[in-house]
Tab-separated table of C-alpha atoms in Angstrom:
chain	number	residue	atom	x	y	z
A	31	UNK	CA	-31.193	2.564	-8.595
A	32	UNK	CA	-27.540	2.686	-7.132
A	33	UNK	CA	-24.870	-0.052	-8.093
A	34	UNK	CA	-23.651	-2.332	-6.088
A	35	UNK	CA	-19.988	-2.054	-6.645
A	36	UNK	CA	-18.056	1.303	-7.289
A	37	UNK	CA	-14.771	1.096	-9.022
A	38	UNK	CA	-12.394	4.132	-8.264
A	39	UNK	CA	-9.736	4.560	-10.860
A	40	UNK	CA	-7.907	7.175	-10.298
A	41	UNK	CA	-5.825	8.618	-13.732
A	42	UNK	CA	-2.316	10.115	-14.006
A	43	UNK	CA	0.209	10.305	-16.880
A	44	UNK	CA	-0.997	6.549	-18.049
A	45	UNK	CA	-2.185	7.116	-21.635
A	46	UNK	CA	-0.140	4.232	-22.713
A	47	UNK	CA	-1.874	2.082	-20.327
A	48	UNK	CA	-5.301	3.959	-19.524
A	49	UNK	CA	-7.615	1.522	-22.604
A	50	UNK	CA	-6.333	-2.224	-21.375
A	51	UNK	CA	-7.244	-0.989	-17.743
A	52	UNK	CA	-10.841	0.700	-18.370
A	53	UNK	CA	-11.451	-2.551	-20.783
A	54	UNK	CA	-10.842	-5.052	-18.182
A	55	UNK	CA	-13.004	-3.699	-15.788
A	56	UNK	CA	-16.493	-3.174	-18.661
A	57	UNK	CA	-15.460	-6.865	-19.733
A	58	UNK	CA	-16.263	-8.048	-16.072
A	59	UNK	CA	-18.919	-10.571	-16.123
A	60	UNK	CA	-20.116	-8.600	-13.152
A	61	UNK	CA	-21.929	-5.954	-14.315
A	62	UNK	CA	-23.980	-4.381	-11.859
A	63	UNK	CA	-21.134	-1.713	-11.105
A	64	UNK	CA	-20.172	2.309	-11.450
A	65	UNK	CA	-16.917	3.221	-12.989
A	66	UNK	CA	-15.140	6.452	-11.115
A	67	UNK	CA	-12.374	7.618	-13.215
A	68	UNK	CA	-11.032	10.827	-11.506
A	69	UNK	CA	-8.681	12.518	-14.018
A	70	UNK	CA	-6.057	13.829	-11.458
A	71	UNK	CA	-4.694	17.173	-14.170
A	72	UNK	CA	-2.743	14.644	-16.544
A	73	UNK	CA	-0.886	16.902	-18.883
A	74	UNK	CA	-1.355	14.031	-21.505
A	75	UNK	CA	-4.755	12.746	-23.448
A	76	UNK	CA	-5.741	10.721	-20.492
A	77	UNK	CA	-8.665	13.056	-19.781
A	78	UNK	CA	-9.986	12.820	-23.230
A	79	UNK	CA	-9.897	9.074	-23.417
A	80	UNK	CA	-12.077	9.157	-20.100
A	81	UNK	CA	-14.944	11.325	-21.824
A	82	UNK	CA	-14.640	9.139	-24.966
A	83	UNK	CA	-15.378	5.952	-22.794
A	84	UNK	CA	-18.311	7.893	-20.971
A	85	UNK	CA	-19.913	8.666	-23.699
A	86	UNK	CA	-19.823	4.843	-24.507
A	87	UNK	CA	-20.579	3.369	-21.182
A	88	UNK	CA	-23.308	4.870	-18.692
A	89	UNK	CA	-21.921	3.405	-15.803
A	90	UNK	CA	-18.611	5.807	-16.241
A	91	UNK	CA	-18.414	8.976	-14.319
A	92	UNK	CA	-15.407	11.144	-14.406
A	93	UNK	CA	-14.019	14.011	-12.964
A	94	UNK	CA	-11.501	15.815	-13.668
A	95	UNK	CA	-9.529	17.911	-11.148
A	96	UNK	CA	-6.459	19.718	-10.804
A	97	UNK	CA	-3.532	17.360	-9.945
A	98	UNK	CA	-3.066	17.095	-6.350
A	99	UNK	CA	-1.826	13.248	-5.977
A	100	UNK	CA	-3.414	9.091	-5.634
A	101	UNK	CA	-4.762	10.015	-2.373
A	102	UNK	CA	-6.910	13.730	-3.488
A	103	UNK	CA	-7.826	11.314	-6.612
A	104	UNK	CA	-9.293	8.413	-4.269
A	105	UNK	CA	-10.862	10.657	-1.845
A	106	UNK	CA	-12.961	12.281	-4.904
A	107	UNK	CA	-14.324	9.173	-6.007
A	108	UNK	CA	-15.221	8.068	-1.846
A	109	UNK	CA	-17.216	11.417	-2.097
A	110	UNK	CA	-19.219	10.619	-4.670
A	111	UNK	CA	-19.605	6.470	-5.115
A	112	UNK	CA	-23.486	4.962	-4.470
A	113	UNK	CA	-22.407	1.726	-4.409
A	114	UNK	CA	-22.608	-0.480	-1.462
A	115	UNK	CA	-19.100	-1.776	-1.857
A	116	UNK	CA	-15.748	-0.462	-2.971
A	117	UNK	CA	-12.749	-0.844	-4.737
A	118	UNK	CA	-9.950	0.647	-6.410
A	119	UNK	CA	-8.021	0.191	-9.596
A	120	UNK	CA	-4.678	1.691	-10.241
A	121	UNK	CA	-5.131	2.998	-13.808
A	122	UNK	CA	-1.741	0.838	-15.330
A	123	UNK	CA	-3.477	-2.638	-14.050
A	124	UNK	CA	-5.838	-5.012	-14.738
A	125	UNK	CA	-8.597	-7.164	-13.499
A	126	UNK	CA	-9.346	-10.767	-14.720
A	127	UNK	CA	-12.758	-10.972	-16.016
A	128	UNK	CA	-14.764	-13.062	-13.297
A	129	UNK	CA	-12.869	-11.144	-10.738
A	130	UNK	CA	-15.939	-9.610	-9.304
A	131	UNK	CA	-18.146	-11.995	-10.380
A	132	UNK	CA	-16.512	-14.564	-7.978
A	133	UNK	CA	-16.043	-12.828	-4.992
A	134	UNK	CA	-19.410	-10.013	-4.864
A	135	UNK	CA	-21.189	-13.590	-5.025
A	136	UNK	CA	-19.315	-14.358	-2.331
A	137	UNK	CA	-19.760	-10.764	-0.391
A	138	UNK	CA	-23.556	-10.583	-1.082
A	139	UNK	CA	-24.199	-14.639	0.674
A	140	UNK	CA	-22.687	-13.335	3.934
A	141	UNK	CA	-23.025	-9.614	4.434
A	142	UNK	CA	-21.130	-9.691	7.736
A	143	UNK	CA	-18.011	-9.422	5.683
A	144	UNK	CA	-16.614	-5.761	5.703
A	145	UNK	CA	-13.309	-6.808	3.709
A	146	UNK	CA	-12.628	-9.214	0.524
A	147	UNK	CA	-8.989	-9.882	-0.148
A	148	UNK	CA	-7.926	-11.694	-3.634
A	149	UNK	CA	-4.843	-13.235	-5.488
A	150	UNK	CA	-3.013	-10.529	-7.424
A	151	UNK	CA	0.426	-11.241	-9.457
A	152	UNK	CA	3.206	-8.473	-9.663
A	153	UNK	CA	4.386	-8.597	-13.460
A	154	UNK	CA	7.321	-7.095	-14.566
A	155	UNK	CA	8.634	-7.214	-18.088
A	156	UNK	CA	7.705	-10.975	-18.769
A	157	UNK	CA	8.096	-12.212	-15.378
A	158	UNK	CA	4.907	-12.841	-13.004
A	159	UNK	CA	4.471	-13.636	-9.663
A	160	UNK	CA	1.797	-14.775	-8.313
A	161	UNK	CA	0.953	-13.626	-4.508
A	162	UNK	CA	-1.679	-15.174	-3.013
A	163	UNK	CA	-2.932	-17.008	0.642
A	164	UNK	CA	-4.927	-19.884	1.621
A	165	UNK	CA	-8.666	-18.856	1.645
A	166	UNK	CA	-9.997	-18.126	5.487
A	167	UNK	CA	-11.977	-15.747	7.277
A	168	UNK	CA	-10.129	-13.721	10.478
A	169	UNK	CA	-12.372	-12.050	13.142
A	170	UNK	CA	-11.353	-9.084	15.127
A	171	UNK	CA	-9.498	-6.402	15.247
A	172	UNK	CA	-6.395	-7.760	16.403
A	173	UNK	CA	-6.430	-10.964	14.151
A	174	UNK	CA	-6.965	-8.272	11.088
A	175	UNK	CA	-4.455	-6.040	11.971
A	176	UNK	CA	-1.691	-8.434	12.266
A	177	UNK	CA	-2.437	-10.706	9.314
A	178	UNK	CA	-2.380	-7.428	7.382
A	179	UNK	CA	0.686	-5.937	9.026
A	180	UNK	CA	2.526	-9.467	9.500
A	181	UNK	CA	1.302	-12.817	8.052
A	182	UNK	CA	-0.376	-11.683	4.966
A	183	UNK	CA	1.786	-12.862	1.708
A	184	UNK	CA	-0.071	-9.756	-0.132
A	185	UNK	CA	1.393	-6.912	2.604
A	186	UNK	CA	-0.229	-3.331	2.350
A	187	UNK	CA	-2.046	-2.696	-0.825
A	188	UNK	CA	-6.010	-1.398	-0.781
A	189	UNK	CA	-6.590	-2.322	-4.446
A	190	UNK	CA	-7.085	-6.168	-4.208
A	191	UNK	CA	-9.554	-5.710	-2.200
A	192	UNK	CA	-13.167	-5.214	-1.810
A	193	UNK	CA	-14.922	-2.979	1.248
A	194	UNK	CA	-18.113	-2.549	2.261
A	195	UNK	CA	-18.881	1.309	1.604
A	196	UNK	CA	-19.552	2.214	5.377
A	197	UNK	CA	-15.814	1.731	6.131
A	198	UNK	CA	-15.097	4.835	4.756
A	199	UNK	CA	-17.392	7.468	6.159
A	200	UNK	CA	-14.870	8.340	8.840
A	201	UNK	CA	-11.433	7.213	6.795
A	202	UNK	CA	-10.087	8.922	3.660
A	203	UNK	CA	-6.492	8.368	2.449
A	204	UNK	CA	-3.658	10.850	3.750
A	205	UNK	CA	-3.589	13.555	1.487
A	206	UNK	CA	0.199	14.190	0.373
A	207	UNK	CA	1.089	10.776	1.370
A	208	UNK	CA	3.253	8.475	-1.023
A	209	UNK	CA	2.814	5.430	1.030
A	210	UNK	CA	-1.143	5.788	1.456
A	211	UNK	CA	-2.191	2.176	1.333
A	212	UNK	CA	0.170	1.535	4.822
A	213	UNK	CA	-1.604	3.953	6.536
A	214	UNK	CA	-5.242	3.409	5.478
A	215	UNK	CA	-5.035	0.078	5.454
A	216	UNK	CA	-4.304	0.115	9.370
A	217	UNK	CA	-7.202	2.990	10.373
A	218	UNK	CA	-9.438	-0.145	8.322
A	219	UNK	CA	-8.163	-2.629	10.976
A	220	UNK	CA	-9.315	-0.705	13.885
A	221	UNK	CA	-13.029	-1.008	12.256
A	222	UNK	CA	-13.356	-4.049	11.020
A	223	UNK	CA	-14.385	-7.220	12.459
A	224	UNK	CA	-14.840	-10.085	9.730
A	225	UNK	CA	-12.466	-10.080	6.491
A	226	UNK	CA	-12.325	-13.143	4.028
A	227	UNK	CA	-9.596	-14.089	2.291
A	228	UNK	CA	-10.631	-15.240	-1.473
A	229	UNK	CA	-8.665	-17.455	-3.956
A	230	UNK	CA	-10.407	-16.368	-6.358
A	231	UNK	CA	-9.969	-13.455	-9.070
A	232	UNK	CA	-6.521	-11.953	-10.103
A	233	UNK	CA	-5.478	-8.273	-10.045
A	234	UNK	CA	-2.518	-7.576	-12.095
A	235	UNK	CA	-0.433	-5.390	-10.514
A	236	UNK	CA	2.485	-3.924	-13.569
A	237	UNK	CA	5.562	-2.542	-11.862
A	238	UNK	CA	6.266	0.468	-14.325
A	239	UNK	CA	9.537	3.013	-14.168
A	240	UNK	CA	7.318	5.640	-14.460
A	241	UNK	CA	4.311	4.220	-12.185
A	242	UNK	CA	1.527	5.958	-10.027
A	243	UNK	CA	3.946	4.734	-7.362
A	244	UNK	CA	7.194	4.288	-8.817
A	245	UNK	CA	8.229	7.893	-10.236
A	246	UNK	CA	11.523	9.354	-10.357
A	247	UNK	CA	11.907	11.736	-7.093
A	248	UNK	CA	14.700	13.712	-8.317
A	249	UNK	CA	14.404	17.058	-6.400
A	250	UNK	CA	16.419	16.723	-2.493
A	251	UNK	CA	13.158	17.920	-1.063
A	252	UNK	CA	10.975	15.214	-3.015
A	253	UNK	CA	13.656	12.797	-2.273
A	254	UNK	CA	13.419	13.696	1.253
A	255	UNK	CA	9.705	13.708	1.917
A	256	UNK	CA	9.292	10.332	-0.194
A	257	UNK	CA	11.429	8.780	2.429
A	258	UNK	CA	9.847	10.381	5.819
A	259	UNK	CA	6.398	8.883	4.438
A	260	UNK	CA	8.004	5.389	3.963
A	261	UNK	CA	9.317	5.781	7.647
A	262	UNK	CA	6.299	7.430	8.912
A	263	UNK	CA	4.143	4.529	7.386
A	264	UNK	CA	6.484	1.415	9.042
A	265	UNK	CA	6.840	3.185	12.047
A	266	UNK	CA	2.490	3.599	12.364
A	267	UNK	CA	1.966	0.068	11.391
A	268	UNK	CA	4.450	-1.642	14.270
A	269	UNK	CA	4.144	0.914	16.763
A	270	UNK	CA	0.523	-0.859	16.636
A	271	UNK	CA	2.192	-3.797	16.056
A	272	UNK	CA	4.014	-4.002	19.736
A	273	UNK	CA	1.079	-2.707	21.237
A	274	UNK	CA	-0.064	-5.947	20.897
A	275	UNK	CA	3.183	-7.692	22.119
A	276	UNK	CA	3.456	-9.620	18.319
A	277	UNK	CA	6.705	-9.905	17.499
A	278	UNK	CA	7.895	-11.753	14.738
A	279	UNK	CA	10.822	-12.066	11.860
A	280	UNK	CA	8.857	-9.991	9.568
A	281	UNK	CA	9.367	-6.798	12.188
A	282	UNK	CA	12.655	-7.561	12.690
A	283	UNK	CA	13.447	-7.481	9.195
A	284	UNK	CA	11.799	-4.974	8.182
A	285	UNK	CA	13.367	-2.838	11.026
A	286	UNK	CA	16.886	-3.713	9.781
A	287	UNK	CA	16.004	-2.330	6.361
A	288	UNK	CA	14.404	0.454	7.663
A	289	UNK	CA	17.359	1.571	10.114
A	290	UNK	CA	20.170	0.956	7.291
A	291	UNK	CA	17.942	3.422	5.234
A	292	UNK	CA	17.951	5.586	7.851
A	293	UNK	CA	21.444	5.980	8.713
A	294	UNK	CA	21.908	6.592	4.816
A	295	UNK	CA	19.331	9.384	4.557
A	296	UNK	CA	20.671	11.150	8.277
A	297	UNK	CA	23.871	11.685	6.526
A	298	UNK	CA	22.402	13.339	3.469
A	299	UNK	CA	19.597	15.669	5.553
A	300	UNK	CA	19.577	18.116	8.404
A	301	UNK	CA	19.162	16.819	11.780
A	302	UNK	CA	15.997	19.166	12.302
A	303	UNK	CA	14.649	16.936	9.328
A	304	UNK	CA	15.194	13.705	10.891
A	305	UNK	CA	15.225	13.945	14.515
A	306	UNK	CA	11.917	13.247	15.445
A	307	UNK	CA	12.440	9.758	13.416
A	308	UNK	CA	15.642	9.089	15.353
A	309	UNK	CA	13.483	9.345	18.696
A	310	UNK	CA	10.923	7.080	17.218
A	311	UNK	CA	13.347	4.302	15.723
A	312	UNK	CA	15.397	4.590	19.397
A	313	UNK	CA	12.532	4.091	21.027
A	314	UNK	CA	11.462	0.405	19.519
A	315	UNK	CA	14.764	-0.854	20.760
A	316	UNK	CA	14.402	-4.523	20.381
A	317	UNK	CA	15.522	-6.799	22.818
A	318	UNK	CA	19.032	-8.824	22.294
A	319	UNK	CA	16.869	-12.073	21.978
A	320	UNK	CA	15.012	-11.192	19.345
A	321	UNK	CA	17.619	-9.708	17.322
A	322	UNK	CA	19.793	-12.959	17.533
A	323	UNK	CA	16.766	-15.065	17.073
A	324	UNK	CA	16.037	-13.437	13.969
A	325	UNK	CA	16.695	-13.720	10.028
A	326	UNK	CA	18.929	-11.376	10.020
A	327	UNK	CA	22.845	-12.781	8.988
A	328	UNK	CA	25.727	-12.555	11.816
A	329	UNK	CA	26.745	-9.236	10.609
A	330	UNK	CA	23.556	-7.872	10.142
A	331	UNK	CA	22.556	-8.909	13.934
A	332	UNK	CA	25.976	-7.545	15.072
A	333	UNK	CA	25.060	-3.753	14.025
A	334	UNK	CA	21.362	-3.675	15.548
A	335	UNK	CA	23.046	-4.823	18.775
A	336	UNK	CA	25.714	-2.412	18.542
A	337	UNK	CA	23.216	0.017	17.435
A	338	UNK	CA	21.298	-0.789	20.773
A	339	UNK	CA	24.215	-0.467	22.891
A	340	UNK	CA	26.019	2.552	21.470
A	341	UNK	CA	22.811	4.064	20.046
A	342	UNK	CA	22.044	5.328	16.255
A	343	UNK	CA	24.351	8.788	16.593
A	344	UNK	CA	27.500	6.852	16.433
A	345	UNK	CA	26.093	4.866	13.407
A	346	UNK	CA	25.301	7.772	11.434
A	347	UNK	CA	28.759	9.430	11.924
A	348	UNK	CA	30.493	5.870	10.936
A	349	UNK	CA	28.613	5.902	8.340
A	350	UNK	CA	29.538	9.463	7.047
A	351	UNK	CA	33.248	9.082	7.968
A	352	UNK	CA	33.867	6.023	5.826
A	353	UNK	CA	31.665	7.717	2.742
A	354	UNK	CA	34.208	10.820	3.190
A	355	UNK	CA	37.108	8.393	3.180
A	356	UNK	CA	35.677	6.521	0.436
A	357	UNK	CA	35.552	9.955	-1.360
């Protein structure tokens, strides 16, 4: 008999951190589950510690693969979970024990939800914060897609949340891609029609130096692609996001960071690198309204108008000339 729930875990360089994730999730008061652990090549004992735990546990598979990234890892355990709903662990968090409990109760007395979103808290050191939103439900594509991408205090992130399997027979995470969850996360919208929002449950999300998501990029060319994925992802999600003529302070801000980033990484890369993200960037070209009705301070308003008149060129080679002077 297939479970209801499959957990995909993918594992990477986390023997540290591997036994207080796998433990959380078999301590689960929910039970009725399958645990995927997809050993993605870890050079460390991380593969070992997944056989010892499937030995103990019949609900753990694992499979272990050469390394080729979170995505490769997450698509292996799509091919091969029976359950009827998914989620994902990153293999350096945690659950709370009635985490599923609470909310498959919830998913199994109204099966025309596709997506379940919970509380999770970002800790760091000692410090926790807790990001949550008032419970609702939100119909539609357009109503998902924008809480997601605009209203949503939890932003992009697939692993607080729980899918019905079917979602995923024609989406699989971008393989290669650092910024995955941006980009899945909007495909999802364009499916979906009913997602609840749950206060109940806690992921704990641990913001590591050397993370799943957080390690060092020290090669140029790792550098480099790290930072077209990041641009690649924002520009996906609000490209969609003025199709549907939403504009609001989160955009705006978020295009300001984005286009100081920018300028930064044009003077450090080729213009064959970056030129296609130049066109893209150009082409949102917000109106003078909305930049001066934004967030944004004085100063920071005066450069995205100056940038709108004078375009991003000029920018860039301010930006250089002053470094070189600085130098």
């Amino acid at each position: 008999m297939n479970p209801t729930l499959s957990i995909i875990v993918p594992v990477y360089k986390v023997e540290e951190y591997i036994h207080k994730c796998i433990s959380s999730i078999l301590d689960q008061t929910f039970t009725d589950f399958e645990l995927i652990l997809i050993n993605d090549g870890s050079p460390d004992n991380c593969g070992v510690i997944c056989d010892d735990y499937a030995k103990k546990d019949e609900r753990i598979i694992v499979i272990h693969q050469k390394n080729q990234g979170l995505s490769a890892a997450r698509n292996a355990g799509l091919d091969i979970a029976k359950g009827d709903y998914i989620t994902f662990v990153d293999s350096d968090d945690s659950i709370s024990e009635n985490t599923y409990l609470d909310n498959m109760e919830i998913l199994l007395n109204d099966k025309s939800i596709d997506v379940l979103e919970y509380p999770y808290q970002k800790v760091y050191n000692h410090e926790r914060e807790l990001i949550t939103d008032p419970t609702c439900h939100i119909y539609g594509e357009k109503a998902i897609f924008l809480y997601w991408a605009l209203y949503s205090n939890k932003t992009h992130v697939v692993w607080n949340k729980i899918y019905k399997k079917n979602i995923f027979i024609n989406i699989c995470f971008p393989h290669g891609k650092i910024y995955e969850d941006f980009f899945v996360l909007t495909d999802i919208s364009g499916i979906t029609s009913h997602i609840y929002v749950s206060e109940k449950g806690l992921y704990s999300y641990f913001i590591r130096i050397n993370s799943l998501s957080n390690e060092n990029l020290l090669d140029k060319k790792q550098a480099l692609k790290k930072q077209l994925d990041h641009y690649d992802s924002w520009l996906k999600t609000n490209e969609k996001i003025r199709k549907y003529n939403a504009f609001n302070n989160k955009l705006i801000l978020g295009y300001y960071s984005c286009i100081s980033t920018f300028i930064v990484t044009a003077i450090n890369f080729s213009d064959k690198d970056l030129s296609e993200y130049k066109h893209r960037f150009e082409k949102l070209n917000f109106k003078t309204f909305q930049i001066l009705h934004s967030r944004l301070n004085n100063m920071e308003k005066l450069k995205l108008i100056l940038i709108k008149i004078i375009g991003l060129s000029f920018f860039i080679n301010l930006k250089s000339l002053i470094d070189k002077n600085k130098s």
